[in-house]
XYZ file of C-alpha atoms in Angstrom:
396
model
C -26.876 -61.407 53.960
C -25.728 -62.581 58.032
C -27.858 -61.305 60.341
C -25.268 -58.661 63.336
C -25.824 -61.997 65.962
C -23.931 -64.290 63.497
C -21.476 -62.564 62.241
C -20.231 -61.870 65.664
C -20.513 -65.073 66.248
C -18.149 -66.514 63.667
C -14.607 -64.600 64.902
C -16.052 -66.593 68.452
C -16.108 -69.214 66.793
C -13.011 -69.809 64.895
C -10.916 -68.650 67.325
C -12.896 -71.433 69.889
C -11.527 -73.778 66.799
C -8.515 -72.325 66.678
C -8.295 -73.019 70.735
C -9.518 -76.254 70.295
C -6.331 -76.691 67.979
C -4.003 -75.824 69.629
C -5.120 -78.182 72.531
C -5.076 -80.672 70.515
C -1.435 -79.959 69.658
C -0.703 -79.587 73.265
C -2.437 -82.823 74.812
C 0.245 -84.799 72.811
C 2.648 -86.741 74.547
C 6.170 -85.245 75.096
C 8.742 -87.085 72.400
C 11.653 -89.126 73.545
C 14.376 -90.325 72.511
C 14.708 -94.382 72.248
C 17.061 -94.144 74.865
C 13.710 -92.483 77.046
C 11.904 -95.152 76.161
C 14.739 -97.848 77.693
C 15.208 -99.037 73.956
C 19.824 -99.012 73.316
C 20.169 -101.125 71.038
C 23.250 -103.354 71.106
C 26.145 -103.803 73.634
C 28.003 -100.839 72.675
C 28.503 -96.914 74.459
C 26.835 -94.184 72.158
C 29.089 -91.539 72.313
C 28.711 -87.391 73.820
C 25.980 -87.101 71.921
C 24.755 -90.188 70.395
C 24.940 -88.591 67.400
C 26.973 -88.185 63.830
C 28.357 -85.510 65.085
C 30.181 -87.895 67.811
C 32.699 -88.271 65.174
C 34.975 -85.581 65.289
C 34.672 -82.905 62.428
C 31.161 -83.659 61.285
C 28.660 -80.972 61.416
C 24.983 -81.126 60.648
C 22.658 -77.952 59.385
C 19.571 -78.265 58.784
C 16.626 -75.745 57.527
C 13.193 -76.330 57.968
C 10.431 -75.538 55.568
C 7.223 -75.035 56.704
C 4.853 -72.636 54.171
C 1.430 -71.752 54.300
C -0.778 -75.285 54.494
C 0.917 -76.945 51.515
C 4.837 -77.267 52.290
C 6.390 -79.862 53.927
C 9.723 -80.229 53.686
C 13.312 -78.907 53.979
C 17.046 -80.192 53.833
C 19.917 -81.366 56.029
C 23.362 -81.086 55.172
C 25.813 -83.289 56.748
C 30.021 -82.043 56.207
C 32.554 -84.228 56.668
C 35.010 -82.450 58.147
C 35.768 -78.105 59.464
C 37.887 -78.224 55.099
C 37.303 -77.794 51.781
C 35.446 -81.541 50.672
C 36.822 -81.184 47.466
C 40.358 -80.354 48.384
C 40.619 -82.598 51.351
C 38.448 -85.684 49.489
C 37.939 -88.972 52.526
C 36.821 -91.959 51.299
C 33.683 -93.426 51.054
C 31.327 -95.792 49.168
C 27.452 -95.557 48.531
C 26.052 -99.531 48.995
C 22.048 -99.427 47.272
C 19.539 -101.754 49.374
C 16.648 -101.026 46.439
C 17.219 -98.246 44.085
C 13.694 -96.765 43.701
C 14.930 -93.669 44.344
C 17.470 -90.641 43.050
C 21.083 -90.234 44.540
C 23.242 -87.833 42.809
C 26.312 -88.351 42.697
C 26.406 -91.910 43.925
C 28.324 -93.739 41.327
C 31.164 -91.710 40.931
C 31.043 -91.611 44.912
C 31.465 -95.273 43.791
C 34.005 -95.273 40.419
C 36.492 -93.050 42.462
C 36.372 -94.303 45.968
C 35.211 -90.499 47.170
C 33.389 -87.419 47.949
C 34.223 -84.284 46.828
C 31.134 -81.980 48.179
C 29.202 -82.535 51.679
C 25.978 -84.789 51.780
C 22.752 -83.323 50.700
C 19.414 -84.573 52.153
C 16.129 -83.095 50.535
C 12.339 -84.041 48.624
C 12.144 -86.400 45.476
C 11.643 -83.691 42.958
C 14.060 -80.965 44.821
C 17.226 -82.977 44.008
C 18.545 -81.317 41.562
C 17.709 -78.013 42.591
C 19.864 -78.284 45.400
C 22.755 -79.520 43.228
C 22.393 -77.117 41.743
C 22.632 -74.628 45.507
C 25.312 -76.790 46.289
C 27.487 -77.100 42.981
C 27.522 -72.840 43.331
C 28.425 -72.848 46.644
C 31.044 -74.646 46.621
C 33.072 -73.358 43.476
C 32.313 -70.143 44.713
C 34.781 -70.477 48.039
C 38.542 -69.779 47.515
C 40.747 -71.776 46.160
C 38.038 -73.274 43.317
C 38.311 -70.608 40.435
C 40.046 -73.316 38.218
C 37.350 -76.404 38.909
C 35.530 -77.569 35.997
C 34.096 -80.799 36.949
C 32.391 -81.278 40.748
C 30.210 -84.353 41.934
C 27.733 -82.872 44.366
C 25.888 -85.623 46.995
C 22.370 -85.413 46.927
C 19.922 -88.084 48.270
C 16.331 -87.713 48.517
C 13.261 -89.589 50.627
C 9.563 -88.719 48.649
C 8.029 -86.465 50.676
C 4.421 -85.581 48.414
C 1.322 -86.926 50.901
C 2.345 -83.880 53.406
C 4.083 -81.404 51.389
C 2.610 -80.279 47.995
C 6.189 -81.552 46.289
C 5.232 -80.569 42.630
C 5.910 -77.402 43.467
C 9.957 -78.052 44.278
C 9.804 -75.482 47.634
C 13.273 -75.668 48.073
C 15.663 -72.911 47.250
C 19.523 -72.191 46.903
C 18.795 -69.806 49.917
C 18.170 -72.975 52.277
C 20.453 -75.202 50.718
C 23.672 -72.111 51.449
C 21.427 -71.687 55.189
C 22.333 -75.260 55.577
C 25.781 -76.358 54.434
C 26.800 -72.612 56.297
C 25.130 -73.320 59.931
C 25.867 -76.856 60.296
C 27.678 -77.287 63.260
C 28.905 -80.400 65.755
C 27.370 -80.601 68.831
C 23.603 -82.077 70.061
C 21.609 -82.846 66.021
C 17.994 -81.559 66.273
C 15.449 -84.903 65.084
C 11.637 -85.313 63.823
C 10.279 -83.694 62.185
C 13.234 -81.088 60.650
C 15.065 -80.110 58.080
C 14.773 -83.096 55.336
C 12.686 -85.389 58.058
C 9.699 -82.477 58.109
C 7.060 -84.100 55.606
C 8.223 -87.557 55.289
C 6.583 -90.815 56.836
C 7.398 -94.689 58.634
C 5.896 -97.507 59.214
C 2.690 -95.140 58.885
C 3.434 -92.606 61.432
C 4.979 -89.562 61.276
C 9.104 -89.884 60.140
C 11.714 -87.420 59.742
C 15.617 -86.996 61.005
C 17.323 -89.886 63.725
C 20.947 -89.792 64.847
C 22.862 -92.842 66.736
C 26.425 -93.362 67.435
C 28.951 -95.440 69.046
C 31.606 -95.717 70.832
C 34.228 -99.206 70.715
C 36.493 -99.879 73.092
C 40.101 -99.087 73.145
C 40.997 -102.727 72.472
C 38.513 -102.789 69.637
C 39.859 -99.559 68.246
C 38.382 -97.408 70.374
C 37.012 -96.190 66.858
C 33.121 -93.539 66.896
C 30.874 -94.492 64.753
C 28.180 -92.161 64.003
C 25.035 -92.142 61.791
C 21.740 -89.966 60.293
C 18.732 -91.262 58.548
C 15.806 -89.666 56.964
C 12.927 -91.777 57.370
C 10.147 -91.829 55.376
C 9.986 -96.203 54.796
C 7.214 -98.206 55.541
C 6.919 -102.466 56.708
C 5.800 -103.738 60.132
C 7.579 -101.713 62.724
C 9.419 -103.651 65.576
C 11.709 -102.417 68.469
C 13.634 -104.826 69.266
C 11.811 -107.343 68.575
C 8.600 -106.008 69.958
C 5.706 -106.478 67.525
C 5.147 -102.626 68.065
C 3.252 -102.569 64.302
C 1.121 -105.205 64.998
C -0.106 -104.021 68.173
C -0.559 -100.991 67.370
C -2.603 -102.267 64.544
C -1.263 -100.131 61.201
C 1.512 -102.299 59.301
C 2.087 -103.580 56.016
C 0.304 -105.724 53.939
C -2.216 -105.507 56.516
C -5.289 -105.613 54.859
C -4.613 -108.600 52.904
C -3.915 -110.447 55.662
C -6.462 -109.128 58.096
C -8.900 -108.669 54.830
C -10.053 -105.213 56.154
C -11.905 -103.507 53.269
C -11.065 -99.762 54.974
C -7.877 -98.829 54.432
C -8.033 -95.034 55.759
C -5.110 -93.938 58.089
C -3.544 -97.294 57.590
C 0.238 -98.553 56.974
C 0.962 -98.399 52.893
C -0.507 -101.454 52.248
C 3.099 -102.444 50.588
C 5.540 -101.126 52.640
C 6.912 -98.772 50.015
C 8.706 -95.715 50.806
C 12.946 -94.860 50.934
C 15.447 -94.196 53.603
C 18.852 -92.641 53.089
C 21.124 -94.109 55.247
C 24.713 -92.023 56.869
C 27.065 -93.408 57.949
C 30.525 -91.681 59.097
C 33.225 -92.962 61.302
C 37.212 -92.158 62.285
C 38.263 -95.235 61.917
C 41.179 -95.346 58.566
C 38.678 -97.397 56.127
C 39.084 -97.325 52.221
C 36.382 -97.116 50.250
C 36.180 -101.080 49.759
C 35.640 -101.351 53.032
C 33.503 -98.075 53.816
C 31.165 -100.525 50.968
C 31.131 -102.798 52.848
C 30.503 -101.007 56.269
C 27.814 -99.014 54.115
C 25.978 -102.613 53.422
C 25.329 -103.461 56.729
C 23.610 -100.420 57.222
C 20.714 -102.784 55.318
C 21.227 -104.700 58.167
C 20.095 -102.435 60.974
C 16.916 -101.239 58.943
C 15.723 -104.924 59.136
C 16.081 -105.640 62.470
C 13.307 -102.412 62.509
C 10.806 -104.092 60.234
C 11.396 -102.248 56.034
C 11.645 -105.378 53.859
C 13.232 -102.999 51.073
C 9.959 -103.056 49.288
C 9.375 -102.868 45.283
C 8.843 -98.683 45.864
C 11.689 -98.152 48.415
C 14.836 -96.023 47.599
C 17.073 -97.819 50.183
C 20.969 -96.617 50.061
C 23.500 -96.123 52.222
C 26.593 -93.859 52.214
C 29.549 -94.878 54.040
C 33.127 -92.650 54.578
C 35.976 -92.472 57.019
C 37.281 -89.205 58.715
C 40.437 -90.231 58.857
C 43.465 -88.320 58.508
C 45.327 -91.126 57.383
C 43.159 -92.266 54.282
C 41.835 -87.872 53.293
C 43.021 -87.631 49.723
C 44.512 -84.700 48.792
C 42.747 -83.602 45.212
C 45.849 -82.975 43.118
C 47.886 -86.456 44.915
C 49.496 -87.581 42.476
C 50.290 -90.882 44.713
C 47.693 -91.745 47.839
C 49.713 -93.431 50.696
C 47.542 -94.937 53.199
C 47.472 -96.776 57.060
C 43.863 -98.758 57.097
C 42.308 -100.785 59.401
C 42.274 -104.622 58.053
C 40.080 -106.371 57.354
C 39.708 -108.490 60.430
C 39.626 -105.448 62.609
C 36.029 -104.462 60.747
C 33.667 -106.709 63.270
C 33.686 -104.083 66.050
C 32.680 -101.513 63.644
C 30.145 -103.669 61.544
C 28.335 -104.127 64.764
C 28.679 -100.516 66.012
C 27.441 -99.173 62.849
C 23.834 -102.452 62.607
C 23.394 -101.191 66.407
C 23.338 -97.444 65.335
C 21.719 -97.997 62.471
C 18.662 -99.778 64.506
C 18.665 -96.943 66.868
C 18.378 -94.512 64.763
C 15.420 -94.838 63.172
C 13.939 -95.476 66.113
C 14.533 -91.741 67.289
C 13.713 -90.572 64.056
C 9.601 -91.544 64.551
C 9.832 -91.236 68.377
C 11.141 -87.922 67.840
C 8.897 -86.908 65.272
C 5.655 -84.820 65.828
C 2.358 -85.376 64.625
C 2.625 -83.162 60.646
C -0.199 -81.291 58.713
C 0.074 -80.595 55.572
C -0.742 -80.549 51.754
C -4.282 -82.213 53.234
C -3.516 -84.946 54.582
C -2.660 -85.564 58.280
C 0.606 -88.190 60.059
C -0.122 -88.667 63.393
C 3.841 -88.842 65.416
C 3.586 -92.623 67.003
C 1.701 -93.009 70.546
C 4.718 -92.969 73.027
C 2.524 -94.271 76.183
C 1.267 -96.776 73.641
C 4.371 -97.741 72.083
C 5.530 -98.058 76.226
C 2.951 -100.625 77.269
C 4.120 -103.184 73.840
C 7.258 -102.286 75.180
C 7.142 -103.926 78.747
C 4.582 -106.113 78.236
C 7.331 -107.811 75.534
C 10.294 -107.645 78.482
C 12.073 -104.961 75.933
C 14.368 -102.285 77.921
C 14.128 -100.911 81.482
C 11.011 -98.082 80.330
C 11.099 -95.082 81.807
C 7.488 -93.626 83.039
């Protein structure tokens, strides 16, 4: 039994511990986008929001699930246009960089070259629950009473470190809310939605987005990207060896012959990433597959090698009216961009993928969950490294 003075000390101690935790959290440096650090890959300008939603009609909805000490996950929904995605289909294609993942609906997307639903991102063991919930949401829509087949599209990465993934915490209500609240405009980034519990390069990962607007002389098309970053490798930022300088990178133990691996990046560089590329350029599913493959080039720039244990998927779609497909059309007559006009679109997508990954990292916050803590990448040190390697015009 505790004496009275000790009983009085307990709440005081708890309060002080809570204050310390709050203070430690409050001291974390403010997060920043890549451009705030002078990092702006490529030569093309971003769109208004520097987000996938700069492609007209594209909307993003996110639900973040933080429950108790164990649940750190969520849902991110990407809607290709404001109408019914089943009745008015957009051409699409999926590229598999490394297939250690579960991408529901991807085989039919590549077989038919089109989307029938929005795109959902979530955690590995929740893909089927999310798919079922979206199917129910779609079938309840007007003019869907006679639909007897539906190809829902759900991608995932494994957030089982920070999240009690075996509890499969995604609910149908969370999926509906992500779909129903999707909107255009700015997109929240970092530790939100499907990026709530993700890890990248040994630091806290998350959702990142970016866009590029081509000059009128190159068609004036917009390319937008959103990533769910949960992968490993040897981080570099526009060529600056940030991972090595921060002493956290894949295969570090083997290279440095260090015995204690605690706190270091995954020694194999494993993990996963989902990359979604949207464009208003009128592209066929054939050229969208070519576009999707370029997403891996942007990923490679950041230091990923698409390791054996990584599920690296890129989905690309076009919102252009001239290539839209009515669900019951007996024939399709489209006007699409020629092969010779694709190069600038490729370049824009590679640059936007690279910047999206940086935004996912730089906007993510230190997260505690499921008995683990994953730190946000220290932006003060990143600024120093970038400055030392002459990258960008780094703001103080």
